GROMACS .gro file of C-alpha atoms in nm:
model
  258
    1UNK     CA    1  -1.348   1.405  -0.630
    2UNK     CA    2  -1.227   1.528  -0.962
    3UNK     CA    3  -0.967   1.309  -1.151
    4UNK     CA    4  -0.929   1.518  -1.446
    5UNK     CA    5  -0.574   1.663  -1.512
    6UNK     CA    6  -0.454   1.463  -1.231
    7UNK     CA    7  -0.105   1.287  -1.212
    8UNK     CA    8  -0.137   0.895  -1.085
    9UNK     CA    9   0.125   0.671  -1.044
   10UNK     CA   10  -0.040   0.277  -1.039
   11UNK     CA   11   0.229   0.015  -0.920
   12UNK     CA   12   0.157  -0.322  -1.076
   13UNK     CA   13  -0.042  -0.143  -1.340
   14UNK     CA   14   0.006  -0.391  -1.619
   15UNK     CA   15  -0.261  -0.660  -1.514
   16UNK     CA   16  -0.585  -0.722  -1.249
   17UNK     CA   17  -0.655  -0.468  -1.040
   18UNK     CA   18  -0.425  -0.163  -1.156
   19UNK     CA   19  -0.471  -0.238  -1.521
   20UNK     CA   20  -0.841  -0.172  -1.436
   21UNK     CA   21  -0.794   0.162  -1.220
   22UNK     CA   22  -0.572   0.272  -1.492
   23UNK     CA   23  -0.825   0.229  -1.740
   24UNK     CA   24  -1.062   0.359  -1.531
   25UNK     CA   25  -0.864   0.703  -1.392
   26UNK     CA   26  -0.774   0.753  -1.778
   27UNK     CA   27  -1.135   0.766  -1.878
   28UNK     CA   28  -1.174   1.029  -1.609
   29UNK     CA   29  -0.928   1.223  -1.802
   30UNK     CA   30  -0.629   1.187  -1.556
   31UNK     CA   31  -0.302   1.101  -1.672
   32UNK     CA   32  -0.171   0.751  -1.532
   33UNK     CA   33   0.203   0.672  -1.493
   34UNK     CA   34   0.188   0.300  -1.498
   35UNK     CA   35   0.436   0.119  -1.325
   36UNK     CA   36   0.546  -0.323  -1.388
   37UNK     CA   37   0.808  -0.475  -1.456
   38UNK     CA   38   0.709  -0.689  -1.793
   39UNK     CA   39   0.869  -0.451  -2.081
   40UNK     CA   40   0.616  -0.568  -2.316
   41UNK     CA   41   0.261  -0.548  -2.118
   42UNK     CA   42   0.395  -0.218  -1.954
   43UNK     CA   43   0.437  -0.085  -2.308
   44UNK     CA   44   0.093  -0.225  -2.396
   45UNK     CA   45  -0.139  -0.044  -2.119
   46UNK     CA   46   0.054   0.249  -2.122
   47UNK     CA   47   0.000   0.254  -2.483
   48UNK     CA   48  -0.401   0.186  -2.406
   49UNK     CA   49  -0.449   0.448  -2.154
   50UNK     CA   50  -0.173   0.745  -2.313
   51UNK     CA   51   0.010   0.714  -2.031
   52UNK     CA   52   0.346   0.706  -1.896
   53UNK     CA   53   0.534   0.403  -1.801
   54UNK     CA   54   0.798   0.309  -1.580
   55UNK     CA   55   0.985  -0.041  -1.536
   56UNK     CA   56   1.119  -0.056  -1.229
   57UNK     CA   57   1.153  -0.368  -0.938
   58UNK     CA   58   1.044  -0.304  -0.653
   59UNK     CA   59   1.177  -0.637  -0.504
   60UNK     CA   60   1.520  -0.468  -0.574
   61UNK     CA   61   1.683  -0.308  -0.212
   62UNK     CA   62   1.664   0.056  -0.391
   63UNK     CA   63   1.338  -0.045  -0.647
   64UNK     CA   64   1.116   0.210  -0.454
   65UNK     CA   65   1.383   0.505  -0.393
   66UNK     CA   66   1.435   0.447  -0.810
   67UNK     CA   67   1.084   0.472  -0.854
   68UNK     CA   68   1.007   0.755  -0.664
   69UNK     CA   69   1.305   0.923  -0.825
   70UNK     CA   70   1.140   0.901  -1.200
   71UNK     CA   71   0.798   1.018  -1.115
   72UNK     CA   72   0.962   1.318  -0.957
   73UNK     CA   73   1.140   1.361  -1.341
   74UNK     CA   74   0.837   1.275  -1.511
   75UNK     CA   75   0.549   1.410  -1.348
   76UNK     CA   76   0.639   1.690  -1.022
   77UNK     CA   77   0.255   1.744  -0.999
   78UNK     CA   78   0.197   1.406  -0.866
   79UNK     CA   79  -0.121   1.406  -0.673
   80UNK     CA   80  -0.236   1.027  -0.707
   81UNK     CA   81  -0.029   0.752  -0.526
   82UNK     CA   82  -0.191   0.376  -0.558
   83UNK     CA   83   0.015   0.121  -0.394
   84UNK     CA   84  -0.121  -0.196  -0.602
   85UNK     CA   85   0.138  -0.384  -0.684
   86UNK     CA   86   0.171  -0.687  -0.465
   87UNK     CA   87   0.291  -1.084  -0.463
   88UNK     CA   88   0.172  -1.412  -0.312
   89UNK     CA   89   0.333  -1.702  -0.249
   90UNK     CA   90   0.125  -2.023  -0.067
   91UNK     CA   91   0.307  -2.250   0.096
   92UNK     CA   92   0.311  -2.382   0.431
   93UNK     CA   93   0.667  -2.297   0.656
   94UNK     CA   94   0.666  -2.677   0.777
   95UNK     CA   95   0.719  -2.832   0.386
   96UNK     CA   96   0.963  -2.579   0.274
   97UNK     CA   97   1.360  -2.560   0.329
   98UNK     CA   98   1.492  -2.293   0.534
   99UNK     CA   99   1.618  -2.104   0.275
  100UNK     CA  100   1.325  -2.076   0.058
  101UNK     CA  101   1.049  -2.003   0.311
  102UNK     CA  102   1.282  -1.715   0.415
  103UNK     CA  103   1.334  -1.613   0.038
  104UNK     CA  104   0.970  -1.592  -0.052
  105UNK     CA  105   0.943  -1.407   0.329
  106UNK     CA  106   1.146  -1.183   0.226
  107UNK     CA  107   1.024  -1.114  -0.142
  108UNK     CA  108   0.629  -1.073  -0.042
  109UNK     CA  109   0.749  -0.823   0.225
  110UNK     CA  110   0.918  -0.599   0.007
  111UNK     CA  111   0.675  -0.578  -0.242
  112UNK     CA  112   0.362  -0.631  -0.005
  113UNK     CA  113   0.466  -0.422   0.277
  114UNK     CA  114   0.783  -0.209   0.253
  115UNK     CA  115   0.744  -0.065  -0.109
  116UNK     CA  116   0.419   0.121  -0.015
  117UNK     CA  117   0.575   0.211   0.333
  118UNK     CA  118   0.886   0.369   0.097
  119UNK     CA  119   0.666   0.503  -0.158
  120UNK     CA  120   0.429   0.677   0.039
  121UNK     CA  121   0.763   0.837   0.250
  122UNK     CA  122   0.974   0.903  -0.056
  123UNK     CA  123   0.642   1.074  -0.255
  124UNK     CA  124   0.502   1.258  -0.022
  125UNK     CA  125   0.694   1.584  -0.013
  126UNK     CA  126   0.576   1.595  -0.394
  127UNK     CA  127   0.213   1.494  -0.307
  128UNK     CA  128   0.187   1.793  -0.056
  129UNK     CA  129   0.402   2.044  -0.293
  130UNK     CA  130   0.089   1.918  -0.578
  131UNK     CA  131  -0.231   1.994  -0.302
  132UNK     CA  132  -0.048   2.314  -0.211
  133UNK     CA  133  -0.044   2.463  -0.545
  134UNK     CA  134  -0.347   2.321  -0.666
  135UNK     CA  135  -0.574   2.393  -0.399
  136UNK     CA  136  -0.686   2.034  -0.413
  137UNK     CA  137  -0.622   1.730  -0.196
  138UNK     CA  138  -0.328   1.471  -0.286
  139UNK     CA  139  -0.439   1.097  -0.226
  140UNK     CA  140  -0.246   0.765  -0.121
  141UNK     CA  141  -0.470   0.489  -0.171
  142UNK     CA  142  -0.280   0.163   0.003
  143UNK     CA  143  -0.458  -0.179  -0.165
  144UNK     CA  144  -0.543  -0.426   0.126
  145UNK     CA  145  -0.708  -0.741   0.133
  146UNK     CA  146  -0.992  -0.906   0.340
  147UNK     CA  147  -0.690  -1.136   0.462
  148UNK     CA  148  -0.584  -0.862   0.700
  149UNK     CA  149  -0.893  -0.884   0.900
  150UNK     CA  150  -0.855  -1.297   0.936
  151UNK     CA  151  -0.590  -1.501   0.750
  152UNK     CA  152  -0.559  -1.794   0.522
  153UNK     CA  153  -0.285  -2.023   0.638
  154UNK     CA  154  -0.115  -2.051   0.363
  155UNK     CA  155  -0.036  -1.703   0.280
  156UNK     CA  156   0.070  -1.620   0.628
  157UNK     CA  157   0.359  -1.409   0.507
  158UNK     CA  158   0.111  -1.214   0.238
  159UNK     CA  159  -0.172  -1.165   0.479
  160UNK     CA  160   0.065  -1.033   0.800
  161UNK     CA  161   0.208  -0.826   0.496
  162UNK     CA  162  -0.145  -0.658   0.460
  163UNK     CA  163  -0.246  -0.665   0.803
  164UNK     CA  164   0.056  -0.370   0.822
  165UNK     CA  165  -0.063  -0.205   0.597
  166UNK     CA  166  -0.356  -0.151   0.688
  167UNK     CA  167  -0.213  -0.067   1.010
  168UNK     CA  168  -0.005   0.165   0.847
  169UNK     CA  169  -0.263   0.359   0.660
  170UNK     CA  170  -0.449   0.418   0.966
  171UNK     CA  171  -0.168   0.588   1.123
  172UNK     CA  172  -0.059   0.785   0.864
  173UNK     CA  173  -0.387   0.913   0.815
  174UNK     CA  174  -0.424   1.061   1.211
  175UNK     CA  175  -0.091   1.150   1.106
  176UNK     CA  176  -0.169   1.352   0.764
  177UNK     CA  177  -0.478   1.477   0.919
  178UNK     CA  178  -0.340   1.659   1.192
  179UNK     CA  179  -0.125   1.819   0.957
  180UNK     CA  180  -0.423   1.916   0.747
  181UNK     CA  181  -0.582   2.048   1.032
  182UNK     CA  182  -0.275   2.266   1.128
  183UNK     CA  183  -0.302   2.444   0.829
  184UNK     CA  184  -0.068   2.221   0.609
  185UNK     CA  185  -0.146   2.064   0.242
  186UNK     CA  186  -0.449   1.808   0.255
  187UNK     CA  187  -0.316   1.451   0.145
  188UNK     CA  188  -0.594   1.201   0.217
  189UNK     CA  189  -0.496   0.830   0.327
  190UNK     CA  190  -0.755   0.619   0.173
  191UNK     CA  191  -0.766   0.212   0.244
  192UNK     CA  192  -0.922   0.010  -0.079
  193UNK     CA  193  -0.994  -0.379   0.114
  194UNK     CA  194  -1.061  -0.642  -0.145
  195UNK     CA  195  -1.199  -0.941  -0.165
  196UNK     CA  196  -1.107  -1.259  -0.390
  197UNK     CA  197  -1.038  -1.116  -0.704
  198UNK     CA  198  -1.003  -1.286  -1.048
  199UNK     CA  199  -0.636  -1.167  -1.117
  200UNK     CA  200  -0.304  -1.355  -1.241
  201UNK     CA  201  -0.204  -1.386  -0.913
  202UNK     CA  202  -0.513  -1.599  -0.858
  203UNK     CA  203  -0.577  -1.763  -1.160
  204UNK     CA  204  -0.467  -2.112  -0.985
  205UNK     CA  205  -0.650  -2.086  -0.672
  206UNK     CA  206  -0.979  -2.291  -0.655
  207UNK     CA  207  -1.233  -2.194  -0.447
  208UNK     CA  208  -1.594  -2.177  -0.355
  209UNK     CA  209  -1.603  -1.814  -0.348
  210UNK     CA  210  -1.673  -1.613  -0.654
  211UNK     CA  211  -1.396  -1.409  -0.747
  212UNK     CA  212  -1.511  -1.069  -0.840
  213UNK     CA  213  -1.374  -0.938  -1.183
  214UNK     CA  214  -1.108  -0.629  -1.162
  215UNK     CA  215  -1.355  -0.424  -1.371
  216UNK     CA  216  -1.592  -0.437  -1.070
  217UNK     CA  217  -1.326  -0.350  -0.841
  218UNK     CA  218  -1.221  -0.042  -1.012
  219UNK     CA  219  -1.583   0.067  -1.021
  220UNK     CA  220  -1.607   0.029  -0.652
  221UNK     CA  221  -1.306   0.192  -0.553
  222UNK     CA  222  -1.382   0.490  -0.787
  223UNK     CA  223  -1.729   0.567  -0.636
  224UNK     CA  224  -1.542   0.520  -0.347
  225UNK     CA  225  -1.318   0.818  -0.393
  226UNK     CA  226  -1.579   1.040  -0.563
  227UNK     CA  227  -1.757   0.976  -0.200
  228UNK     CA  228  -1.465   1.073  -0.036
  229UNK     CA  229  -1.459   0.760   0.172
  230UNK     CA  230  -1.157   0.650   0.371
  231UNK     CA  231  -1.197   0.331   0.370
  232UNK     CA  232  -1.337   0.147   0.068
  233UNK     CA  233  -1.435  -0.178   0.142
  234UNK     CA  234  -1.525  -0.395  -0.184
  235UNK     CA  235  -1.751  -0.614  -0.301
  236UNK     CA  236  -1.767  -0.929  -0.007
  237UNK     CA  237  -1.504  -0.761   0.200
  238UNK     CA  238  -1.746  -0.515   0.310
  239UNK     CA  239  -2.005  -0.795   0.412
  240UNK     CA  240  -1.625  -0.965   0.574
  241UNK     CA  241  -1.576  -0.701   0.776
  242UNK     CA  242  -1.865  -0.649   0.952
  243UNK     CA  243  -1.880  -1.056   1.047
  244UNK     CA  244  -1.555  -1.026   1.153
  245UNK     CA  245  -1.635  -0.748   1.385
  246UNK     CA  246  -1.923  -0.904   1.569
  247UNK     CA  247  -1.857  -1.347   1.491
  248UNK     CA  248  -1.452  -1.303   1.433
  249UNK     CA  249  -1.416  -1.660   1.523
  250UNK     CA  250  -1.637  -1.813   1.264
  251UNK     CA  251  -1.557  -1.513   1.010
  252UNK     CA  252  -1.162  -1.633   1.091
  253UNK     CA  253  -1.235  -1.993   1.013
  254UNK     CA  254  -1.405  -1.944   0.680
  255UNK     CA  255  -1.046  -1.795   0.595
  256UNK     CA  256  -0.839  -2.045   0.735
  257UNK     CA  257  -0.782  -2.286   0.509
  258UNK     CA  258  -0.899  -2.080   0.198
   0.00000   0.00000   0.00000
């Protein structure tokens, strides 16, 4: 794969993880629309990478449609989606209140599960316009976790929230396929699982497990692209994966109570 001239749009692009891949896809000469929501380290790594940025919530009801909306203004040859951006609240639905377990519920879904499920639908009339025209395959790449093979109980809402995703990208990509195969514009569906990574939204999280560095990941999921792979398992989640396929129940109980 080629990522030279190519639009990408990065949600949650200002730290971890999508500060790394846009780093990494603006080395490769692409140009990155990063997406956050903190004015000040959005300005900062769009600076770094000479991109484009775009503050917009995606907790908000109409965050994704508003989105979508300003990469069609700012860049119609969109052929790059990364659903990245994500939130994780731990907390166990027995010490909470009512109203706040259902409060974070709903906030990890939106970001976690129905912003990519948006995006992907709102984007991909301009993804397929972009492989049309350019002869080249459009990508959606949908960031999962190892959690939604076997999940930690205290994230439950966080790992159900990438269980459907994952769920999700596997249909859409029979879907997209078949379409391909009809003769239609080739947009690729591409799953990136990763394991514990050393991001904000883990900084407080202690552990026994090494948390891999978002450099790494970024260098994983890029080889994993220029292989053409559809699913891009990183780091430990590949080794995860495979235990969970042939022990589940011991690969499920080193999970539980991480």
């Amino acid at each position: 794969m080629i990522f030279r001239d190519r639009a990408v749009l990065i949600t949650g692009a200002t730290s971890g993880v999508g500060h790394a891949l846009a780093c990494a896809f603006a080395t490769r000469g692409a140009h990155v629309i990063v997406h956050g929501r903190d004015p000040d380290r959005l300005a900062a790594v769009a600076a770094e990478v000479n991109g484009t940025p775009l503050r917009v919530d995606l907790m908000a009801p109409n965050g994704p449609a508003r989105l979508a909306n300003a990469v069609r203004r700012v860049r119609p040859d969109l052929s790059m989606l990364v659903n990245n951006a994500a939130v994780q609240s731990n907390y166990l639905f027995s010490n909470r209140s009512a109203a706040e377990a259902a409060t974070d519920a709903a906030r990890e879904v939106a970001v976690d599960l129905a912003a990519p499920i948006q995006l992907a639908a709102l984007l991909l009339p301009t993804l397929q316009a972009t492989a049309a025209t350019s002869e080249r395959p459009s990508i959606i790449i949908n960031v999962t976790s190892g959690l939604a093979l076997a999940p930690k109980k205290t994230a439950a809402v966080y790992c159900a929230s990438k269980a459907g995703l994952r769920t999700f990208s596997k249909a859409l990509r029979y879907q997209l396929d078949d379409d391909a195969e009809a003769g239609g514009p080739e947009v690729r569906v591409v799953e990136a699982m990763l394991p514990l990574v050393d991001t904000p939204m883990t900084a407080e999280r202690r552990t026994r497990l090494a948390k891999l560095s978002p450099a790494q990941v970024a260098t994983e999921i890029v080889a994993g692209l220029e292989q053409e792979k559809s699913e891009i398992r990183v780091g430990k989640a590949r080794l995860f994966a495979h235990l969970h396929r042939w022990i589940p129940r011991r690969a499920e109980r080193m999970l539980r109570d991480g």
